[in-house]
Amino acid sequence: MRTLRGLAASAGIAIGPALVYAPDDVGAQLSSQAGAKGPPPVVRAARDAAAEFTRVERALNVAEAQLKGVYEKSLAEVGEETAAIFLAHQEFLSDPALVAEMKRQIEAQHLGAEAAVEVAFEGYAKQLEALDDAYYRERALDLRDVSRRVRRILTGAQDQETLSNLSSPVVIVARDLTPSDTAQMNKAMVLGFCTATGGLTSHTAIIARILGIPAVVGIGDDLLQIQPGTTLIVNGQEGRVLTEPDAAMLQDYARQRDLLVAKQTKDKEAAHKPASTSDGHRVEVVANIADATSAQVALGFGAEGVGLFRTEYLFLNRQSMPSEEEQFRDYRAVADVLGDHPLIIRTLDIGGDKQLPYLKMAPEMNPFLGWRAIRLCLDIPHIFEPQLRAILRAALDRNVQIMFPMIATLEEVRRARQVLERVEQQLAAEGVPFNTRVQIGIMVEIPSAAVMADLIAPEVDFFSIGTNDLIQYTLACDRVNEKVAYLYDPLHPAVLRLIQGVIAAAHGAGRWVGMCGEMAGDCEAIPLLLGMGLDEFSMNAACIPAAKALIGSLSMAQAREIASNALMRRTAEEVREYLRSLGLARC
Ligand code: PEP
Ligand code: MG
């Protein structure tokens, strides 16, 4: 038996035979056919240039038809936000610059259709990679995915067939899986995923979490030594893969898996009751969403509303800014799904690691400390005002609240409110119906706002603590830099003290306070946050059943004692050890 270690990308335990997925690299085949060493491939046109370009055009048309099908399938299986990637793939196929480059490669460089496609797409992908930006690096991967699809059509290669035709349950082992691979997969037969590359926010990890399939990613090349059919245990809780386990180990893990599945089923059944402690203290357990589909999914998991609607996803993956009308339709669609349930819409939070391709932003030395979120919105009224108009209109007769991200000072709160008032006056003057009683809150995710929460609270209706950012700013550790990940700890006493102060300040001013950072759905932290008095927990939908079950298993007196004991610890490790010693449920 061997143990391989990687990142725990999606919780759960899977046991089954390995399906080693190693699609042929069409480009490598081409290069070797032509006898060339390394890129660029130099397959010479066997036919005349016009005929080769016609082959390219036909392949692009077939790819477009395939991608339409893949989009529809993904929409049904994993929702709009994730399926949107295949709309972006379709756009590449008709990109005039790319098509012109393929033609040029055929006519001027005398390349064959397959090589022209590879060279043109690869050139474009390299340009995007050179921009040294996470968003564009991902687009480069998408370009390669599309290039492979088109070349497979040209050569008649069939490697995705294996994934769509799975007929018995397997654990997929791969270097990495592209969006096209996962979209075409027969997911009913996939027990688990393990990949050699990829991080916790890689496409494979996100899909695995949405589908509830256990996954371990970033294992390294050792994974690729696994032989097809080898029995594997994927431990998505701890980020480990065991190969060829002995009978005792198999039995032990099968038991753990069954217990986990039984707990998830039971929690899910009970998740439709309102969240409350065993002694009747009510809190709200709500969801973080990105569109109407994810709102629907969240209600299915027992969400009592939405604590964070990340509107930036409506702005990403497209070539131009969505109009006020488009935004209105999208916000209203979400509000309609939620009915009377509360919906907190966060205004645009871009910058940092989220860039819009159509909004030219100068490179910054420290993007997370730079021009992002409310700072950018206050500077660009033609982005901020249409969004506020769309939200106010969509909020008519609905339980909608507005939340401003990345507030550092009271002046920013006041300026944002002034813009909102101006927009309300414009709508009233135009006779456009809108909700005049929308509540206004802010995200507390910058230490300055946390420290002066008592001064800000009287000027807003609510707070939502954004721990994803609050932790990085408190401990001065970039949230996407693995080298300083050891500092990034939600249980650090400095973070806990800030959270406690924010809750006390909000309550002192008679305001409610929620949390929409990942910490709110972390079962280790929930008892502590409950005891500190947090009123609302907003999390990924799949965490809701376990979170509600945990809250229901505690009394408020117990939770308060846990919080006060944890707050006396001096290091994150001491806090963690204390919480683990309580032996409470883990998500
Ligand atoms: C946060 O910072 O905790 C948060 C929820 O916002 P985001 O992760 O979008 O920055
Ligand atoms: Mg944030």
PDB file of N, CA, C and O in Angstrom, residues 2-5 18-23 171-177 193-198 216-230 232 241 243:
ATOM      1  N   ARG A   2       0.473   2.267  -0.806  1.00  0.00           N
ATOM      2  CA  ARG A   2       1.210   3.546  -0.790  1.00  0.00           C
ATOM      3  C   ARG A   2       0.240   4.671  -0.449  1.00  0.00           C
ATOM      4  O   ARG A   2      -0.945   4.597  -0.782  1.00  0.00           O
ATOM      5  N   THR A   3       0.762   5.709   0.184  1.00  0.00           N
ATOM      6  CA  THR A   3      -0.070   6.883   0.464  1.00  0.00           C
ATOM      7  C   THR A   3       0.485   8.062  -0.333  1.00  0.00           C
ATOM      8  O   THR A   3       1.662   8.384  -0.227  1.00  0.00           O
ATOM      9  N   LEU A   4      -0.361   8.668  -1.126  1.00  0.00           N
ATOM     10  CA  LEU A   4       0.049   9.866  -1.873  1.00  0.00           C
ATOM     11  C   LEU A   4      -0.662  11.061  -1.249  1.00  0.00           C
ATOM     12  O   LEU A   4      -1.848  10.982  -0.921  1.00  0.00           O
ATOM     13  N   ARG A   5       0.070  12.150  -1.099  1.00  0.00           N
ATOM     14  CA  ARG A   5      -0.531  13.325  -0.453  1.00  0.00           C
ATOM     15  C   ARG A   5      -0.778  14.448  -1.448  1.00  0.00           C
ATOM     16  O   ARG A   5       0.022  14.679  -2.347  1.00  0.00           O
ATOM     17  N   ALA A  18      -8.992   2.501 -10.385  1.00  0.00           N
ATOM     18  CA  ALA A  18      -8.506   3.702 -11.078  1.00  0.00           C
ATOM     19  C   ALA A  18      -8.815   3.630 -12.560  1.00  0.00           C
ATOM     20  O   ALA A  18      -8.615   2.592 -13.195  1.00  0.00           O
ATOM     21  N   LEU A  19      -9.322   4.747 -13.097  1.00  0.00           N
ATOM     22  CA  LEU A  19      -9.352   4.893 -14.548  1.00  0.00           C
ATOM     23  C   LEU A  19      -8.293   5.951 -14.850  1.00  0.00           C
ATOM     24  O   LEU A  19      -8.429   7.102 -14.453  1.00  0.00           O
ATOM     25  N   VAL A  20      -7.203   5.513 -15.478  1.00  0.00           N
ATOM     26  CA  VAL A  20      -6.121   6.466 -15.748  1.00  0.00           C
ATOM     27  C   VAL A  20      -6.434   7.157 -17.063  1.00  0.00           C
ATOM     28  O   VAL A  20      -6.470   6.523 -18.118  1.00  0.00           O
ATOM     29  N   TYR A  21      -6.708   8.449 -16.944  1.00  0.00           N
ATOM     30  CA  TYR A  21      -7.108   9.216 -18.133  1.00  0.00           C
ATOM     31  C   TYR A  21      -5.908  10.011 -18.624  1.00  0.00           C
ATOM     32  O   TYR A  21      -5.457  10.948 -17.960  1.00  0.00           O
ATOM     33  N   ALA A  22      -5.360   9.596 -19.762  1.00  0.00           N
ATOM     34  CA  ALA A  22      -4.189  10.290 -20.315  1.00  0.00           C
ATOM     35  C   ALA A  22      -4.459  10.556 -21.783  1.00  0.00           C
ATOM     36  O   ALA A  22      -4.014   9.801 -22.644  1.00  0.00           O
ATOM     37  N   PRO A  23      -5.217  11.603 -22.067  1.00  0.00           N
ATOM     38  CA  PRO A  23      -5.562  11.858 -23.461  1.00  0.00           C
ATOM     39  C   PRO A  23      -4.295  12.118 -24.272  1.00  0.00           C
ATOM     40  O   PRO A  23      -3.375  12.751 -23.773  1.00  0.00           O
ATOM     41  N   VAL A 171     -12.584   5.656 -10.181  1.00  0.00           N
ATOM     42  CA  VAL A 171     -11.926   6.860  -9.659  1.00  0.00           C
ATOM     43  C   VAL A 171     -11.060   7.384 -10.801  1.00  0.00           C
ATOM     44  O   VAL A 171     -10.231   6.641 -11.343  1.00  0.00           O
ATOM     45  N   ILE A 172     -11.266   8.638 -11.194  1.00  0.00           N
ATOM     46  CA  ILE A 172     -10.499   9.186 -12.322  1.00  0.00           C
ATOM     47  C   ILE A 172      -9.131   9.654 -11.826  1.00  0.00           C
ATOM     48  O   ILE A 172      -9.042  10.434 -10.875  1.00  0.00           O
ATOM     49  N   VAL A 173      -8.080   9.186 -12.503  1.00  0.00           N
ATOM     50  CA  VAL A 173      -6.710   9.611 -12.203  1.00  0.00           C
ATOM     51  C   VAL A 173      -6.197  10.331 -13.444  1.00  0.00           C
ATOM     52  O   VAL A 173      -6.223   9.763 -14.535  1.00  0.00           O
ATOM     53  N   ALA A 174      -5.745  11.569 -13.302  1.00  0.00           N
ATOM     54  CA  ALA A 174      -5.303  12.311 -14.488  1.00  0.00           C
ATOM     55  C   ALA A 174      -4.260  13.343 -14.101  1.00  0.00           C
ATOM     56  O   ALA A 174      -4.174  13.733 -12.925  1.00  0.00           O
ATOM     57  N   ARG A 175      -3.484  13.779 -15.090  1.00  0.00           N
ATOM     58  CA  ARG A 175      -2.569  14.901 -14.801  1.00  0.00           C
ATOM     59  C   ARG A 175      -3.417  16.100 -14.419  1.00  0.00           C
ATOM     60  O   ARG A 175      -3.226  16.721 -13.417  1.00  0.00           O
ATOM     61  N   ASP A 176      -4.384  16.437 -15.265  1.00  0.00           N
ATOM     62  CA  ASP A 176      -5.362  17.475 -14.941  1.00  0.00           C
ATOM     63  C   ASP A 176      -6.581  17.204 -15.808  1.00  0.00           C
ATOM     64  O   ASP A 176      -6.501  16.436 -16.762  1.00  0.00           O
ATOM     65  N   LEU A 177      -7.677  17.813 -15.494  1.00  0.00           N
ATOM     66  CA  LEU A 177      -8.878  17.627 -16.307  1.00  0.00           C
ATOM     67  C   LEU A 177      -9.311  18.995 -16.810  1.00  0.00           C
ATOM     68  O   LEU A 177      -9.366  19.952 -16.034  1.00  0.00           O
ATOM     69  N   PHE A 193     -12.088  11.955  -7.880  1.00  0.00           N
ATOM     70  CA  PHE A 193     -11.077  12.506  -8.792  1.00  0.00           C
ATOM     71  C   PHE A 193      -9.748  12.576  -8.062  1.00  0.00           C
ATOM     72  O   PHE A 193      -9.717  12.973  -6.884  1.00  0.00           O
ATOM     73  N   CYS A 194      -8.647  12.275  -8.754  1.00  0.00           N
ATOM     74  CA  CYS A 194      -7.326  12.637  -8.226  1.00  0.00           C
ATOM     75  C   CYS A 194      -6.542  13.213  -9.396  1.00  0.00           C
ATOM     76  O   CYS A 194      -6.488  12.598 -10.458  1.00  0.00           O
ATOM     77  N   THR A 195      -5.932  14.366  -9.187  1.00  0.00           N
ATOM     78  CA  THR A 195      -5.132  14.945 -10.260  1.00  0.00           C
ATOM     79  C   THR A 195      -3.733  15.296  -9.753  1.00  0.00           C
ATOM     80  O   THR A 195      -3.539  15.611  -8.579  1.00  0.00           O
ATOM     81  N   ALA A 196      -2.781  15.224 -10.695  1.00  0.00           N
ATOM     82  CA  ALA A 196      -1.384  15.511 -10.335  1.00  0.00           C
ATOM     83  C   ALA A 196      -1.186  17.008 -10.120  1.00  0.00           C
ATOM     84  O   ALA A 196      -0.408  17.427  -9.266  1.00  0.00           O
ATOM     85  N   THR A 197      -1.896  17.826 -10.923  1.00  0.00           N
ATOM     86  CA  THR A 197      -1.710  19.276 -10.817  1.00  0.00           C
ATOM     87  C   THR A 197      -2.983  19.903 -10.238  1.00  0.00           C
ATOM     88  O   THR A 197      -3.927  19.202  -9.888  1.00  0.00           O
ATOM     89  N   GLY A 198      -2.995  21.228 -10.188  1.00  0.00           N
ATOM     90  CA  GLY A 198      -4.220  21.944  -9.780  1.00  0.00           C
ATOM     91  C   GLY A 198      -4.240  22.313  -8.307  1.00  0.00           C
ATOM     92  O   GLY A 198      -3.629  21.638  -7.482  1.00  0.00           O
ATOM     93  N   VAL A 216      -8.956  14.791  -4.546  1.00  0.00           N
ATOM     94  CA  VAL A 216      -7.651  15.243  -4.054  1.00  0.00           C
ATOM     95  C   VAL A 216      -6.901  15.751  -5.282  1.00  0.00           C
ATOM     96  O   VAL A 216      -6.817  15.055  -6.294  1.00  0.00           O
ATOM     97  N   VAL A 217      -6.382  16.978  -5.215  1.00  0.00           N
ATOM     98  CA  VAL A 217      -5.681  17.547  -6.373  1.00  0.00           C
ATOM     99  C   VAL A 217      -4.261  17.931  -5.966  1.00  0.00           C
ATOM    100  O   VAL A 217      -3.920  17.923  -4.778  1.00  0.00           O
ATOM    101  N   GLY A 218      -3.438  18.276  -6.978  1.00  0.00           N
ATOM    102  CA  GLY A 218      -2.072  18.745  -6.705  1.00  0.00           C
ATOM    103  C   GLY A 218      -1.196  17.676  -6.062  1.00  0.00           C
ATOM    104  O   GLY A 218      -0.353  17.969  -5.221  1.00  0.00           O
ATOM    105  N   ILE A 219      -1.358  16.411  -6.484  1.00  0.00           N
ATOM    106  CA  ILE A 219      -0.635  15.306  -5.842  1.00  0.00           C
ATOM    107  C   ILE A 219       0.808  15.209  -6.356  1.00  0.00           C
ATOM    108  O   ILE A 219       1.699  14.740  -5.666  1.00  0.00           O
ATOM    109  N   GLY A 220       1.030  15.679  -7.578  1.00  0.00           N
ATOM    110  CA  GLY A 220       2.378  15.572  -8.156  1.00  0.00           C
ATOM    111  C   GLY A 220       2.462  14.362  -9.070  1.00  0.00           C
ATOM    112  O   GLY A 220       1.535  13.545  -9.153  1.00  0.00           O
ATOM    113  N   ASP A 221       3.640  14.235  -9.746  1.00  0.00           N
ATOM    114  CA  ASP A 221       3.765  13.231 -10.803  1.00  0.00           C
ATOM    115  C   ASP A 221       3.710  11.790 -10.311  1.00  0.00           C
ATOM    116  O   ASP A 221       3.450  10.876 -11.100  1.00  0.00           O
ATOM    117  N   ASP A 222       3.929  11.549  -9.016  1.00  0.00           N
ATOM    118  CA  ASP A 222       3.856  10.173  -8.495  1.00  0.00           C
ATOM    119  C   ASP A 222       2.509   9.543  -8.828  1.00  0.00           C
ATOM    120  O   ASP A 222       2.397   8.335  -9.030  1.00  0.00           O
ATOM    121  N   LEU A 223       1.483  10.383  -8.869  1.00  0.00           N
ATOM    122  CA  LEU A 223       0.133   9.881  -9.149  1.00  0.00           C
ATOM    123  C   LEU A 223       0.094   9.150 -10.486  1.00  0.00           C
ATOM    124  O   LEU A 223      -0.639   8.181 -10.661  1.00  0.00           O
ATOM    125  N   LEU A 224       0.897   9.659 -11.436  1.00  0.00           N
ATOM    126  CA  LEU A 224       0.800   9.145 -12.799  1.00  0.00           C
ATOM    127  C   LEU A 224       1.446   7.765 -12.952  1.00  0.00           C
ATOM    128  O   LEU A 224       1.380   7.153 -14.009  1.00  0.00           O
ATOM    129  N   GLN A 225       2.066   7.263 -11.879  1.00  0.00           N
ATOM    130  CA  GLN A 225       2.628   5.896 -11.914  1.00  0.00           C
ATOM    131  C   GLN A 225       1.524   4.856 -11.690  1.00  0.00           C
ATOM    132  O   GLN A 225       1.732   3.666 -11.891  1.00  0.00           O
ATOM    133  N   ILE A 226       0.369   5.302 -11.220  1.00  0.00           N
ATOM    134  CA  ILE A 226      -0.707   4.347 -10.889  1.00  0.00           C
ATOM    135  C   ILE A 226      -1.169   3.590 -12.150  1.00  0.00           C
ATOM    136  O   ILE A 226      -1.376   4.205 -13.200  1.00  0.00           O
ATOM    137  N   GLN A 227      -1.309   2.282 -12.022  1.00  0.00           N
ATOM    138  CA  GLN A 227      -1.737   1.461 -13.159  1.00  0.00           C
ATOM    139  C   GLN A 227      -3.268   1.416 -13.232  1.00  0.00           C
ATOM    140  O   GLN A 227      -3.936   1.400 -12.182  1.00  0.00           O
ATOM    141  N   PRO A 228      -3.819   1.363 -14.450  1.00  0.00           N
ATOM    142  CA  PRO A 228      -5.274   1.273 -14.579  1.00  0.00           C
ATOM    143  C   PRO A 228      -5.816   0.089 -13.782  1.00  0.00           C
ATOM    144  O   PRO A 228      -5.198  -0.974 -13.753  1.00  0.00           O
ATOM    145  N   GLY A 229      -6.941   0.298 -13.139  1.00  0.00           N
ATOM    146  CA  GLY A 229      -7.585  -0.800 -12.407  1.00  0.00           C
ATOM    147  C   GLY A 229      -7.115  -0.941 -10.967  1.00  0.00           C
ATOM    148  O   GLY A 229      -7.721  -1.677 -10.186  1.00  0.00           O
ATOM    149  N   THR A 230      -6.031  -0.250 -10.575  1.00  0.00           N
ATOM    150  CA  THR A 230      -5.547  -0.333  -9.184  1.00  0.00           C
ATOM    151  C   THR A 230      -6.650   0.150  -8.238  1.00  0.00           C
ATOM    152  O   THR A 230      -7.309   1.165  -8.510  1.00  0.00           O
ATOM    153  N   LEU A 232      -8.158   2.157  -5.348  1.00  0.00           N
ATOM    154  CA  LEU A 232      -7.741   3.397  -4.676  1.00  0.00           C
ATOM    155  C   LEU A 232      -8.756   3.784  -3.607  1.00  0.00           C
ATOM    156  O   LEU A 232      -9.955   3.533  -3.752  1.00  0.00           O
ATOM    157  N   VAL A 241      -4.453   9.891  -0.973  1.00  0.00           N
ATOM    158  CA  VAL A 241      -4.918   8.799  -1.832  1.00  0.00           C
ATOM    159  C   VAL A 241      -4.125   7.557  -1.441  1.00  0.00           C
ATOM    160  O   VAL A 241      -2.892   7.587  -1.401  1.00  0.00           O
ATOM    161  N   THR A 243      -3.137   3.664  -2.319  1.00  0.00           N
ATOM    162  CA  THR A 243      -3.198   2.717  -3.435  1.00  0.00           C
ATOM    163  C   THR A 243      -3.092   1.293  -2.883  1.00  0.00           C
ATOM    164  O   THR A 243      -2.371   1.053  -1.908  1.00  0.00           O
TER     165      THR A 243
END
